[in-house]
Amino acid sequence: MRYISTRNSSLTFTLSEAILQGLAPDGGLFIPEEMPRIDFHDFISIATYPLLCQKILEPFFANDLLASQLERLCQQAFNFSVPITRLDENTFMLELFHGPTLSFKDFGARFLAACLNAMTKKKLTIMVATSGDTGSAVAAAFYKVPNIDVIVLFPEHKISAKQQQQITCWDQNVRAFSVQGTFDDCQRLVKQAFADPWWQKHRQLCTANSINIGRLLPQICYYAYASLEFYQQQKVSINFIVPSGNLGNVTAAFWAKKMGFPIDKIIIATNANKVLPDYLASGIYQPRPSITTLANAMDVGNPSNFERLTNLFPEFTKFKEEVAAYAVSDEEITQTIKHLFELRNITICPHTATAYRVRPQLPNDPTMIVSTAHPCKFDNIIEPIIQHPVPMHPSLKEMMHRESHYTVIAPELNLLR
Ligand SMILES: *Cc1c(COP(=O)(O)O)cnc(C)c1O
């Protein structure tokens, strides 16, 4: 399998090259030259989740240096559960928050860490800007990985106390910086470092956000898994509602569908950052500065994976046929969290609430709500709404007891250096 840029299909790259480079040389995003097509019946009786992932990812790794190690990479990365629960007759929840840092970011971060660890002999530096969940997943996944340093930049006072502790409770090869600015300042520093001669000379930099294809490919697997589980029981295809920000997670869902897994409709839920719903309504794509909402991991005004989605459906009429998107306000997020707790005694995070809120607006076909984070990461938001304590997960409790280390810096590259 070769990989090409979303902006130019004449240059091709191996998977290892695409993972190491992060972004294509022309500024586009890496995509597979051709999506592998499967017969999903061949995947039905696979015994464990890591073995299923291995079989799904095999064609993407064909001819790559890492191909022979794929089994071990999957065993290493996917060592936690992926439960599906039933909410009512035709509504299910796919729980993606059982990894070490309690969000779906653990799937991609852990798999990327396993790949880079298997691939590099040279010293690498992973630099990430985070608005919350990426930083902790990457820090946890790369902690003590030999030859890899991690630099996490987070905006001072703009993430929850729990998120900050999960980012700063490390030492050794993981350094955290509290940047006196916004998430955009953090992202700008990362971009500047990639383009800076000093950094290019002294550090081999690599990105670990969702533009990296090494993070995206493993996310195909849980959509495939959930659709197969459902198909085995009910013999029909399932819909997914995906709470979205940078559109990485939902791109993986479309890739799983394109491969041939039994998936029917894929619906995007956004918060007030509704660039995509507006695009579907008007046909005009207008990125804008992000707005702060209760679902902070989805506060994105210029989604970086939009190019991968338009690459799947280049014509607007086709895009509109295949992609549906609904925006959910903070007030609706609050109501949804409150109602679900009061009526069903179920607690969900603000991101998951955007997806749940969209459910009644759709036909009553079998539909799975993608639950992206554990509610206890957002107890500061949820507890005042439900007037009830949100129990802390043991792995978060353990991290809360560790010593926190970080450096406060002004948003200037020379200070980071
Ligand atoms: C990152 C994140 C999202 C958004 O995912 P994208 O791939 O950026 O669309 C949604 N929910 C949670 C909890 C997240 O951490």
Coordinates of C-alpha atoms and ligand atoms in Angstrom, one line a residue:
M1 CA 0.0 0.0 0.0
R2 CA 1.2 3.5 -0.9
Y3 CA 0.1 6.8 0.5
I4 CA -0.6 10.0 -1.3
S5 CA -1.3 13.6 -0.3
T6 CA -4.9 15.0 -0.4
R7 CA -3.5 17.7 -2.6
N8 CA -1.4 15.8 -5.1
S9 CA -1.5 12.2 -6.0
S10 CA 1.7 12.0 -8.1
L11 CA 4.1 11.6 -5.1
T12 CA 3.7 8.4 -3.2
F13 CA 5.0 7.4 0.3
T14 CA 5.3 4.3 2.4
L15 CA 3.2 4.1 5.6
S16 CA 6.3 4.5 7.7
E17 CA 7.3 7.6 5.8
A18 CA 3.8 9.0 6.1
I19 CA 3.7 8.4 9.9
L20 CA 7.2 10.0 10.4
Q21 CA 6.4 13.0 8.3
G22 CA 2.9 13.6 9.7
L23 CA 2.0 16.2 7.0
A24 CA 2.7 15.7 3.3
P25 CA 5.4 18.0 1.8
D26 CA 2.7 20.0 -0.1
G27 CA 0.8 20.7 3.1
G28 CA -1.9 18.1 2.4
L29 CA -2.8 15.1 4.5
F30 CA -1.7 11.6 3.8
I31 CA -4.4 9.2 2.6
P32 CA -4.2 5.6 1.3
E33 CA -3.7 5.6 -2.5
E34 CA -6.6 3.2 -2.7
M35 CA -9.0 2.1 0.0
P36 CA -8.8 -1.6 0.6
R37 CA -12.1 -3.4 -0.1
I38 CA -13.1 -6.4 2.1
D39 CA -16.0 -8.9 2.4
F40 CA -17.0 -8.3 6.0
H41 CA -18.2 -11.9 6.4
D42 CA -14.5 -12.9 6.5
F43 CA -14.1 -10.9 9.7
I44 CA -17.0 -12.3 11.7
S45 CA -15.5 -15.1 13.7
I46 CA -12.2 -13.5 14.8
A47 CA -11.7 -14.2 18.5
T48 CA -10.2 -11.1 20.1
Y49 CA -10.2 -7.4 19.5
P50 CA -6.4 -7.1 18.8
L51 CA -6.6 -10.0 16.3
L52 CA -9.5 -8.3 14.5
C53 CA -7.5 -5.0 14.4
Q54 CA -4.6 -6.9 12.9
K55 CA -6.7 -8.3 10.1
I56 CA -8.3 -5.0 9.3
L57 CA -5.0 -3.1 9.3
E58 CA -3.1 -5.7 7.3
P59 CA -3.8 -4.2 3.8
F60 CA -2.7 -0.7 5.1
F61 CA 0.6 -2.2 6.2
A62 CA 1.3 -4.3 3.1
N63 CA 4.9 -3.9 1.9
D64 CA 5.8 -1.6 4.8
L65 CA 8.8 -2.2 7.1
L66 CA 6.3 -2.6 10.0
A67 CA 4.1 -5.2 8.3
S68 CA 5.8 -8.2 10.0
Q69 CA 5.3 -6.5 13.5
L70 CA 1.6 -5.7 13.1
E71 CA 0.4 -8.5 15.4
R72 CA 2.6 -7.2 18.3
L73 CA 1.7 -3.6 17.6
C74 CA -2.0 -4.4 17.9
Q75 CA -1.5 -6.5 21.1
Q76 CA 0.5 -3.7 22.7
A77 CA -1.8 -0.9 21.8
F78 CA -5.3 -2.4 22.3
N79 CA -5.1 -3.8 25.7
F80 CA -8.3 -2.4 27.1
S81 CA -12.0 -3.2 26.5
V82 CA -14.5 -1.7 23.9
P83 CA -18.0 -2.2 25.4
I84 CA -21.2 -1.7 23.6
T85 CA -24.3 -1.0 25.7
R86 CA -27.9 -0.8 24.8
L87 CA -29.8 2.4 25.7
D88 CA -33.2 1.4 24.2
E89 CA -34.7 -0.8 21.5
N90 CA -32.7 0.7 18.7
T91 CA -30.1 2.9 20.3
F92 CA -26.7 1.7 21.5
M93 CA -23.6 3.3 22.9
L94 CA -20.1 2.5 21.8
E95 CA -17.8 3.2 24.8
L96 CA -14.4 4.4 23.6
F97 CA -13.2 5.6 27.0
H98 CA -11.7 2.6 28.7
G99 CA -8.1 3.3 27.8
P100 CA -5.5 4.7 30.3
T101 CA -6.5 8.4 29.9
L102 CA -10.3 7.7 29.5
S103 CA -10.9 9.1 26.0
F104 CA -10.9 7.6 22.5
K105 CA -7.6 9.4 21.9
D106 CA -5.9 6.4 23.7
F107 CA -6.6 4.2 20.6
G108 CA -4.7 6.4 18.2
A109 CA -2.0 7.6 20.6
R110 CA -1.1 4.1 21.8
F111 CA -1.0 2.6 18.3
L112 CA 1.2 5.5 17.1
A113 CA 3.5 5.1 20.0
A114 CA 3.9 1.4 19.3
C115 CA 4.6 2.1 15.6
L116 CA 7.2 4.8 16.3
N117 CA 8.9 2.7 18.9
A118 CA 9.2 -0.1 16.5
M119 CA 10.4 2.1 13.7
T120 CA 13.0 4.5 15.0
K121 CA 16.6 4.1 15.9
K122 CA 17.2 7.8 15.9
K123 CA 16.0 10.1 18.6
L124 CA 12.6 11.7 17.9
T125 CA 10.7 14.5 19.5
I126 CA 6.9 14.4 19.5
M127 CA 5.4 17.9 19.9
V128 CA 1.7 18.3 20.5
A129 CA -0.6 21.2 21.2
T130 CA -3.6 20.2 23.1
S131 CA -7.0 21.5 24.2
G132 CA -7.2 18.7 26.7
D133 CA -7.5 15.0 25.7
T134 CA -4.8 14.6 23.1
G135 CA -2.0 15.8 25.5
S136 CA -2.8 13.3 28.1
A137 CA -3.3 10.3 25.7
V138 CA 0.0 11.1 24.0
A139 CA 1.9 11.7 27.3
A140 CA 0.7 8.4 28.7
A141 CA 1.3 6.4 25.5
F142 CA 4.9 7.7 25.0
Y143 CA 6.0 7.7 28.6
K144 CA 9.3 5.9 29.0
V145 CA 9.3 4.9 25.3
P146 CA 13.1 4.8 24.5
N147 CA 14.5 7.4 22.1
I148 CA 11.4 9.5 22.1
D149 CA 10.9 12.8 23.8
V150 CA 7.5 14.4 24.2
I151 CA 6.7 18.1 24.5
V152 CA 3.0 18.9 25.4
L153 CA 1.8 22.5 25.1
F154 CA -1.5 23.4 26.8
P155 CA -3.1 26.8 27.2
E156 CA -2.8 28.1 30.8
H157 CA -6.1 28.1 32.7
K158 CA -8.1 26.8 29.7
I159 CA -8.3 23.1 30.4
S160 CA -10.0 21.3 33.3
A161 CA -8.1 20.5 36.5
K162 CA -8.4 16.8 35.8
Q163 CA -7.1 17.2 32.2
Q164 CA -4.2 19.3 33.4
Q165 CA -3.2 16.7 36.0
Q166 CA -3.3 13.9 33.4
I167 CA -0.9 16.0 31.2
T168 CA 1.5 17.1 33.9
C169 CA 1.8 13.9 36.1
W170 CA 4.8 12.6 34.1
D171 CA 8.6 13.0 34.2
Q172 CA 11.6 11.6 32.4
N173 CA 10.9 11.8 28.6
V174 CA 7.6 13.8 28.9
R175 CA 7.7 17.6 29.4
A176 CA 4.6 19.7 29.8
F177 CA 4.4 23.5 29.1
S178 CA 1.6 25.7 30.3
V179 CA 1.5 28.4 27.6
Q180 CA 0.3 31.9 28.6
G181 CA -2.1 32.1 25.7
T182 CA -4.8 30.2 23.8
F183 CA -4.9 26.8 22.2
D184 CA -4.3 28.6 18.9
D185 CA -1.0 30.0 20.4
C186 CA 0.0 26.5 21.3
Q187 CA -0.7 25.2 17.8
R188 CA 1.2 28.2 16.3
L189 CA 4.3 27.3 18.4
V190 CA 4.2 23.7 17.0
K191 CA 3.9 24.9 13.4
Q192 CA 6.7 27.4 14.0
A193 CA 9.0 24.8 15.5
F194 CA 8.5 22.5 12.5
A195 CA 9.5 25.3 10.2
D196 CA 12.4 26.6 12.3
P197 CA 16.1 25.8 11.3
W198 CA 17.3 25.3 14.9
W199 CA 14.6 22.7 15.6
Q200 CA 15.2 21.1 12.3
K201 CA 18.9 20.8 13.0
H202 CA 18.7 19.7 16.6
R203 CA 15.5 17.6 16.8
Q204 CA 13.7 15.3 14.5
L205 CA 10.2 16.5 15.1
C206 CA 7.1 14.5 14.7
T207 CA 3.4 15.3 15.2
A208 CA 0.9 13.2 17.1
N209 CA -2.4 15.0 16.4
S210 CA -5.1 13.5 14.2
I211 CA -3.5 14.7 11.0
N212 CA -1.0 11.8 11.6
I213 CA -2.3 8.8 9.7
G214 CA -0.8 6.5 12.3
R215 CA -3.4 7.8 14.7
L216 CA -6.3 7.6 12.2
L217 CA -5.9 4.0 10.9
P218 CA -6.4 2.3 14.3
Q219 CA -9.7 4.2 14.7
I220 CA -11.2 2.4 11.7
C221 CA -11.1 -0.8 13.8
Y222 CA -13.6 0.1 16.4
Y223 CA -16.2 1.1 13.8
A224 CA -15.6 -2.2 12.0
Y225 CA -15.8 -4.1 15.3
A226 CA -19.0 -2.4 16.4
S227 CA -20.7 -2.9 13.0
L228 CA -19.7 -6.6 13.0
E229 CA -21.0 -7.2 16.5
F230 CA -24.3 -5.6 15.6
Y231 CA -24.6 -7.4 12.3
Q232 CA -24.1 -10.7 14.0
Q233 CA -27.1 -10.1 16.3
Q234 CA -29.5 -8.3 13.9
K235 CA -28.3 -9.0 10.4
V236 CA -28.6 -5.3 9.4
S237 CA -26.2 -2.4 9.1
I238 CA -25.8 0.2 11.8
N239 CA -25.7 4.0 11.9
F240 CA -23.2 6.0 13.9
I241 CA -23.5 9.4 15.4
V242 CA -20.0 10.8 16.0
P243 CA -19.3 13.8 18.2
S244 CA -16.8 15.8 16.1
G245 CA -14.2 18.5 16.3
N246 CA -11.2 18.1 14.0
L247 CA -13.2 15.4 12.1
G248 CA -10.5 12.7 12.6
N249 CA -12.7 10.2 14.4
V250 CA -15.6 10.6 11.8
T251 CA -13.1 10.2 8.9
A252 CA -12.2 6.8 10.3
A253 CA -15.9 5.9 10.4
F254 CA -16.2 6.8 6.7
W255 CA -13.1 4.8 5.9
A256 CA -14.5 1.7 7.7
K257 CA -17.7 2.0 5.6
K258 CA -15.8 2.4 2.4
M259 CA -13.8 -0.7 3.1
G260 CA -17.1 -2.6 3.2
F261 CA -18.0 -3.0 6.8
P262 CA -21.8 -3.1 7.4
I263 CA -22.3 0.6 8.2
D264 CA -25.3 2.5 7.0
K265 CA -25.4 6.3 7.8
I266 CA -22.7 8.3 9.5
I267 CA -23.9 11.4 11.3
I268 CA -21.7 14.2 12.6
A269 CA -22.7 16.0 15.8
T270 CA -20.9 19.3 16.5
N271 CA -21.1 21.9 19.3
A272 CA -21.6 25.6 18.6
N273 CA -18.5 25.4 16.3
K274 CA -20.8 24.5 13.4
V275 CA -18.6 25.0 10.3
L276 CA -19.7 21.7 8.9
P277 CA -23.5 22.0 9.4
D278 CA -23.2 25.5 7.9
Y279 CA -21.2 24.1 4.9
L280 CA -23.9 21.5 4.3
A281 CA -26.6 24.1 4.4
S282 CA -24.9 26.7 2.2
G283 CA -22.3 24.9 0.1
I284 CA -19.7 27.4 1.3
Y285 CA -16.9 26.3 3.6
Q286 CA -16.1 29.0 6.0
P287 CA -13.5 28.2 8.7
R288 CA -13.6 30.7 11.6
P289 CA -12.0 31.2 15.1
S290 CA -13.2 28.6 17.6
I291 CA -15.9 29.3 20.2
T292 CA -15.5 28.0 23.8
T293 CA -18.2 25.5 24.7
L294 CA -18.9 22.9 27.3
A295 CA -17.5 20.2 25.0
N296 CA -14.0 21.7 24.8
A297 CA -12.3 18.9 22.9
M298 CA -14.6 19.8 20.0
D299 CA -13.9 23.5 20.0
V300 CA -12.5 23.6 16.5
G301 CA -13.2 26.4 14.0
N302 CA -11.1 25.0 11.2
P303 CA -11.2 21.2 11.3
S304 CA -7.9 19.8 10.1
N305 CA -9.4 16.6 8.6
F306 CA -11.9 18.4 6.4
E307 CA -9.6 17.7 3.5
R308 CA -9.8 14.0 4.0
L309 CA -13.6 14.1 4.0
T310 CA -13.8 16.1 0.8
N311 CA -11.3 13.8 -0.7
L312 CA -13.9 11.0 -0.2
F313 CA -16.7 13.0 -1.8
P314 CA -15.2 15.7 -4.0
E315 CA -18.5 16.9 -5.4
F316 CA -20.7 18.9 -3.1
T317 CA -23.9 17.1 -4.1
K318 CA -22.3 13.7 -3.3
F319 CA -20.9 15.1 0.0
K320 CA -24.4 16.3 0.9
E321 CA -25.8 12.9 0.2
E322 CA -23.3 11.0 2.3
V323 CA -22.6 13.4 5.2
A324 CA -25.1 14.7 7.7
A325 CA -24.2 17.1 10.4
Y326 CA -26.1 18.7 13.3
A327 CA -25.0 21.5 15.7
V328 CA -25.8 21.3 19.4
S329 CA -25.8 24.3 21.7
D330 CA -24.4 24.5 25.3
E331 CA -28.0 24.7 26.6
E332 CA -28.9 21.5 24.7
I333 CA -25.8 19.8 26.0
T334 CA -26.8 20.7 29.6
Q335 CA -30.4 19.6 29.1
T336 CA -29.3 16.3 27.6
I337 CA -26.9 15.5 30.5
K338 CA -29.6 16.4 33.0
H339 CA -32.4 14.4 31.4
L340 CA -30.4 11.3 30.8
F341 CA -29.3 11.3 34.5
E342 CA -32.8 12.0 35.8
L343 CA -34.7 9.6 33.6
R344 CA -32.2 6.8 33.3
N345 CA -29.5 7.3 35.9
I346 CA -26.9 7.4 33.1
T347 CA -24.0 10.0 33.2
I348 CA -22.4 11.1 29.9
C349 CA -19.7 13.6 29.1
P350 CA -20.5 16.8 27.3
H351 CA -19.1 15.5 24.0
T352 CA -21.2 12.3 24.1
A353 CA -24.2 14.5 24.9
T354 CA -23.9 16.3 21.6
A355 CA -24.3 12.9 19.8
Y356 CA -27.1 11.8 22.1
R357 CA -29.0 15.0 21.5
V358 CA -29.1 14.4 17.8
R359 CA -30.6 10.9 18.1
P360 CA -34.3 11.9 18.3
Q361 CA -33.9 14.0 15.2
L362 CA -33.1 10.9 13.1
P363 CA -35.4 8.0 12.0
N364 CA -35.6 5.1 14.5
D365 CA -33.2 2.8 12.7
P366 CA -30.6 1.0 14.7
T367 CA -28.1 3.6 15.7
M368 CA -24.9 3.7 17.8
I369 CA -23.9 6.8 19.8
V370 CA -20.1 7.1 19.9
S371 CA -19.1 7.9 23.4
T372 CA -15.7 9.6 23.3
A373 CA -14.8 10.3 26.9
H374 CA -15.5 9.1 30.5
P375 CA -17.7 11.6 32.3
C376 CA -15.3 11.8 35.3
K377 CA -12.9 13.8 33.2
F378 CA -15.5 16.6 33.1
D379 CA -16.9 16.4 36.6
N380 CA -16.5 20.2 36.9
I381 CA -19.1 20.6 34.2
I382 CA -21.4 17.7 34.9
E383 CA -21.7 17.9 38.7
P384 CA -23.4 21.3 38.8
I385 CA -25.8 20.1 36.1
I386 CA -26.9 16.8 37.7
Q387 CA -26.4 18.0 41.3
H388 CA -24.7 14.7 42.1
P389 CA -21.1 13.6 42.5
V390 CA -19.5 11.9 39.4
P391 CA -17.5 8.9 40.7
M392 CA -13.9 9.0 39.8
H393 CA -12.4 6.2 37.7
P394 CA -9.5 4.3 39.4
S395 CA -7.0 5.2 36.7
L396 CA -7.8 8.9 37.0
K397 CA -7.6 8.7 40.8
E398 CA -4.2 7.1 40.5
M399 CA -3.0 10.0 38.3
M400 CA -4.4 12.6 40.6
H401 CA -2.1 11.4 43.4
R402 CA 1.1 11.8 41.4
E403 CA 3.3 14.9 41.5
S404 CA 2.6 17.5 38.8
H405 CA 5.5 19.0 36.8
Y406 CA 5.2 21.7 34.2
T407 CA 6.9 24.9 33.1
V408 CA 4.9 28.1 32.4
I409 CA 6.1 30.0 29.3
A410 CA 5.0 33.0 27.3
P411 CA 4.0 31.9 23.7
E412 CA 7.4 32.4 22.1
L413 CA 9.4 29.8 20.3
N414 CA 12.8 31.0 21.6
L415 CA 11.5 30.4 25.2
L416 CA 10.4 26.8 24.3
R417 CA 13.8 26.2 22.8
Ligands
LIG1 C1 -10.8 14.9 20.4 C2 -12.2 14.6 20.9 C3 -13.4 14.7 20.1 C4 -13.3 15.2 18.7 O1 -12.7 14.2 17.8 P1 -12.2 14.7 16.4 O2 -11.5 13.5 15.9 O3 -11.3 15.8 16.6 O4 -13.4 15.0 15.6 C5 -14.6 14.4 20.7 N1 -14.7 14.1 22.0 C6 -13.7 14.0 22.8 C7 -13.9 13.6 24.2 C8 -12.4 14.3 22.3 O5 -11.3 14.2 23.1

